[in-house]
PDB file of C-alpha atoms in Angstrom:
ATOM      1  CA  MET A   5     -62.862  41.631  51.552  1.00 66.00           C
ATOM      2  CA  ALA A   6     -63.314  37.873  51.933  1.00 73.00           C
ATOM      3  CA  PRO A   7     -60.444  36.017  53.645  1.00 75.00           C
ATOM      4  CA  THR A   8     -59.816  33.951  50.505  1.00 81.00           C
ATOM      5  CA  ALA A   9     -59.413  36.984  48.256  1.00 82.00           C
ATOM      6  CA  PRO A  10     -55.715  37.622  49.014  1.00 83.00           C
ATOM      7  CA  ALA A  11     -54.849  33.965  48.369  1.00 80.00           C
ATOM      8  CA  ALA A  12     -56.850  33.950  45.127  1.00 84.00           C
ATOM      9  CA  LEU A  13     -55.236  37.162  43.923  1.00 87.00           C
ATOM     10  CA  SER A  14     -51.761  35.896  44.841  1.00 83.00           C
ATOM     11  CA  GLY A  15     -52.421  32.682  42.962  1.00 83.00           C
ATOM     12  CA  THR A  16     -53.562  34.685  39.958  1.00 87.00           C
ATOM     13  CA  ALA A  17     -50.337  36.705  40.113  1.00 86.00           C
ATOM     14  CA  GLY A  18     -48.318  33.471  40.128  1.00 83.00           C
ATOM     15  CA  ILE A  19     -50.202  32.155  37.097  1.00 87.00           C
ATOM     16  CA  ALA A  20     -49.719  35.431  35.235  1.00 88.00           C
ATOM     17  CA  GLU A  21     -46.004  35.394  36.059  1.00 87.00           C
ATOM     18  CA  LEU A  22     -45.665  31.864  34.689  1.00 87.00           C
ATOM     19  CA  ALA A  23     -47.619  32.666  31.538  1.00 89.00           C
ATOM     20  CA  ILE A  24     -45.463  35.698  30.753  1.00 91.00           C
ATOM     21  CA  PHE A  25     -41.973  34.922  32.024  1.00 91.00           C
ATOM     22  CA  HIS A  26     -41.655  31.124  31.767  1.00 90.00           C
ATOM     23  CA  PRO A  27     -41.469  31.138  27.921  1.00 93.00           C
ATOM     24  CA  VAL A  28     -39.113  34.124  27.928  1.00 94.00           C
ATOM     25  CA  ASP A  29     -36.817  32.411  30.410  1.00 92.00           C
ATOM     26  CA  THR A  30     -36.893  29.174  28.405  1.00 93.00           C
ATOM     27  CA  ILE A  31     -35.930  31.003  25.194  1.00 95.00           C
ATOM     28  CA  ALA A  32     -33.116  32.848  26.972  1.00 96.00           C
ATOM     29  CA  LYS A  33     -31.689  29.618  28.407  1.00 95.00           C
ATOM     30  CA  ARG A  34     -31.880  27.825  25.064  1.00 95.00           C
ATOM     31  CA  LEU A  35     -30.094  30.696  23.324  1.00 96.00           C
ATOM     32  CA  MET A  36     -27.400  30.860  26.020  1.00 96.00           C
ATOM     33  CA  SER A  37     -26.769  27.114  25.841  1.00 95.00           C
ATOM     34  CA  ASN A  38     -26.438  27.178  22.039  1.00 95.00           C
ATOM     35  CA  GLN A  39     -22.843  26.503  21.004  1.00 93.00           C
ATOM     36  CA  GLY A  40     -23.030  27.466  17.326  1.00 91.00           C
ATOM     37  CA  LYS A  41     -23.591  30.671  15.427  1.00 94.00           C
ATOM     38  CA  ILE A  42     -27.145  31.477  14.368  1.00 94.00           C
ATOM     39  CA  ALA A  43     -27.127  32.772  10.804  1.00 95.00           C
ATOM     40  CA  SER A  44     -30.767  32.432   9.773  1.00 95.00           C
ATOM     41  CA  SER A  45     -34.296  32.366  11.124  1.00 94.00           C
ATOM     42  CA  THR A  46     -34.440  28.633  10.407  1.00 93.00           C
ATOM     43  CA  GLN A  47     -31.459  28.050  12.680  1.00 95.00           C
ATOM     44  CA  LEU A  48     -32.986  30.335  15.299  1.00 95.00           C
ATOM     45  CA  ASN A  49     -36.199  28.307  15.240  1.00 94.00           C
ATOM     46  CA  SER A  50     -34.259  25.053  15.581  1.00 94.00           C
ATOM     47  CA  VAL A  51     -32.380  26.419  18.618  1.00 95.00           C
ATOM     48  CA  ILE A  52     -35.492  27.775  20.325  1.00 95.00           C
ATOM     49  CA  PHE A  53     -37.964  25.013  19.463  1.00 94.00           C
ATOM     50  CA  LYS A  54     -35.491  22.116  19.022  1.00 91.00           C
ATOM     51  CA  SER A  55     -37.096  19.140  17.265  1.00 92.00           C
ATOM     52  CA  HIS A  56     -40.442  20.953  17.103  1.00 93.00           C
ATOM     53  CA  ALA A  57     -39.142  23.732  14.828  1.00 92.00           C
ATOM     54  CA  HIS A  58     -41.310  22.579  11.916  1.00 93.00           C
ATOM     55  CA  ASP A  59     -44.445  21.886  13.941  1.00 94.00           C
ATOM     56  CA  PRO A  60     -47.505  24.168  13.836  1.00 94.00           C
ATOM     57  CA  VAL A  61     -47.215  27.415  15.791  1.00 93.00           C
ATOM     58  CA  VAL A  62     -49.492  26.278  18.624  1.00 92.00           C
ATOM     59  CA  ARG A  63     -47.433  23.138  19.271  1.00 92.00           C
ATOM     60  CA  ARG A  64     -44.194  25.145  19.130  1.00 92.00           C
ATOM     61  CA  PHE A  65     -45.574  27.598  21.680  1.00 91.00           C
ATOM     62  CA  PHE A  66     -46.275  24.830  24.184  1.00 90.00           C
ATOM     63  CA  THR A  67     -42.686  23.551  23.905  1.00 90.00           C
ATOM     64  CA  LEU A  68     -41.665  26.758  25.710  1.00 90.00           C
ATOM     65  CA  PHE A  69     -43.222  25.436  28.933  1.00 88.00           C
ATOM     66  CA  PRO A  70     -40.958  22.554  30.016  1.00 86.00           C
ATOM     67  CA  GLY A  71     -41.270  21.613  33.664  1.00 82.00           C
ATOM     68  CA  LEU A  72     -44.451  23.620  33.997  1.00 82.00           C
ATOM     69  CA  GLY A  73     -45.942  21.358  36.673  1.00 82.00           C
ATOM     70  CA  TYR A  74     -43.082  21.939  39.111  1.00 84.00           C
ATOM     71  CA  ALA A  75     -42.803  25.614  38.202  1.00 80.00           C
ATOM     72  CA  ALA A  76     -46.526  26.168  38.654  1.00 81.00           C
ATOM     73  CA  ALA A  77     -46.650  24.460  42.032  1.00 83.00           C
ATOM     74  CA  TYR A  78     -43.589  26.327  43.264  1.00 83.00           C
ATOM     75  CA  LYS A  79     -44.426  29.788  41.923  1.00 80.00           C
ATOM     76  CA  ILE A  80     -48.104  29.799  42.818  1.00 80.00           C
ATOM     77  CA  LEU A  81     -47.480  28.491  46.344  1.00 82.00           C
ATOM     78  CA  GLN A  82     -44.659  31.013  46.745  1.00 82.00           C
ATOM     79  CA  ARG A  83     -46.961  33.878  45.807  1.00 79.00           C
ATOM     80  CA  VAL A  84     -49.791  32.660  48.040  1.00 78.00           C
ATOM     81  CA  TYR A  85     -47.430  32.323  51.016  1.00 77.00           C
TER      82      TYR A  85
END
């Protein structure tokens, strides 16, 4: 195995972790910080996606990655180390 393989695989694991868990964590935090009662899917969308609730699906998806630059640097370097 090449000496760079473990670092490359660790980096890939960090990227996969960000792609899967970063949006889930963002949704969980937004739901926990919500003060009101959610009675409809429209309200749910406005809590999860904030001002982007009425945007196209692709744009809404990318709002689930706030702070991605810091998170990516931290998580990928953590996995490689």
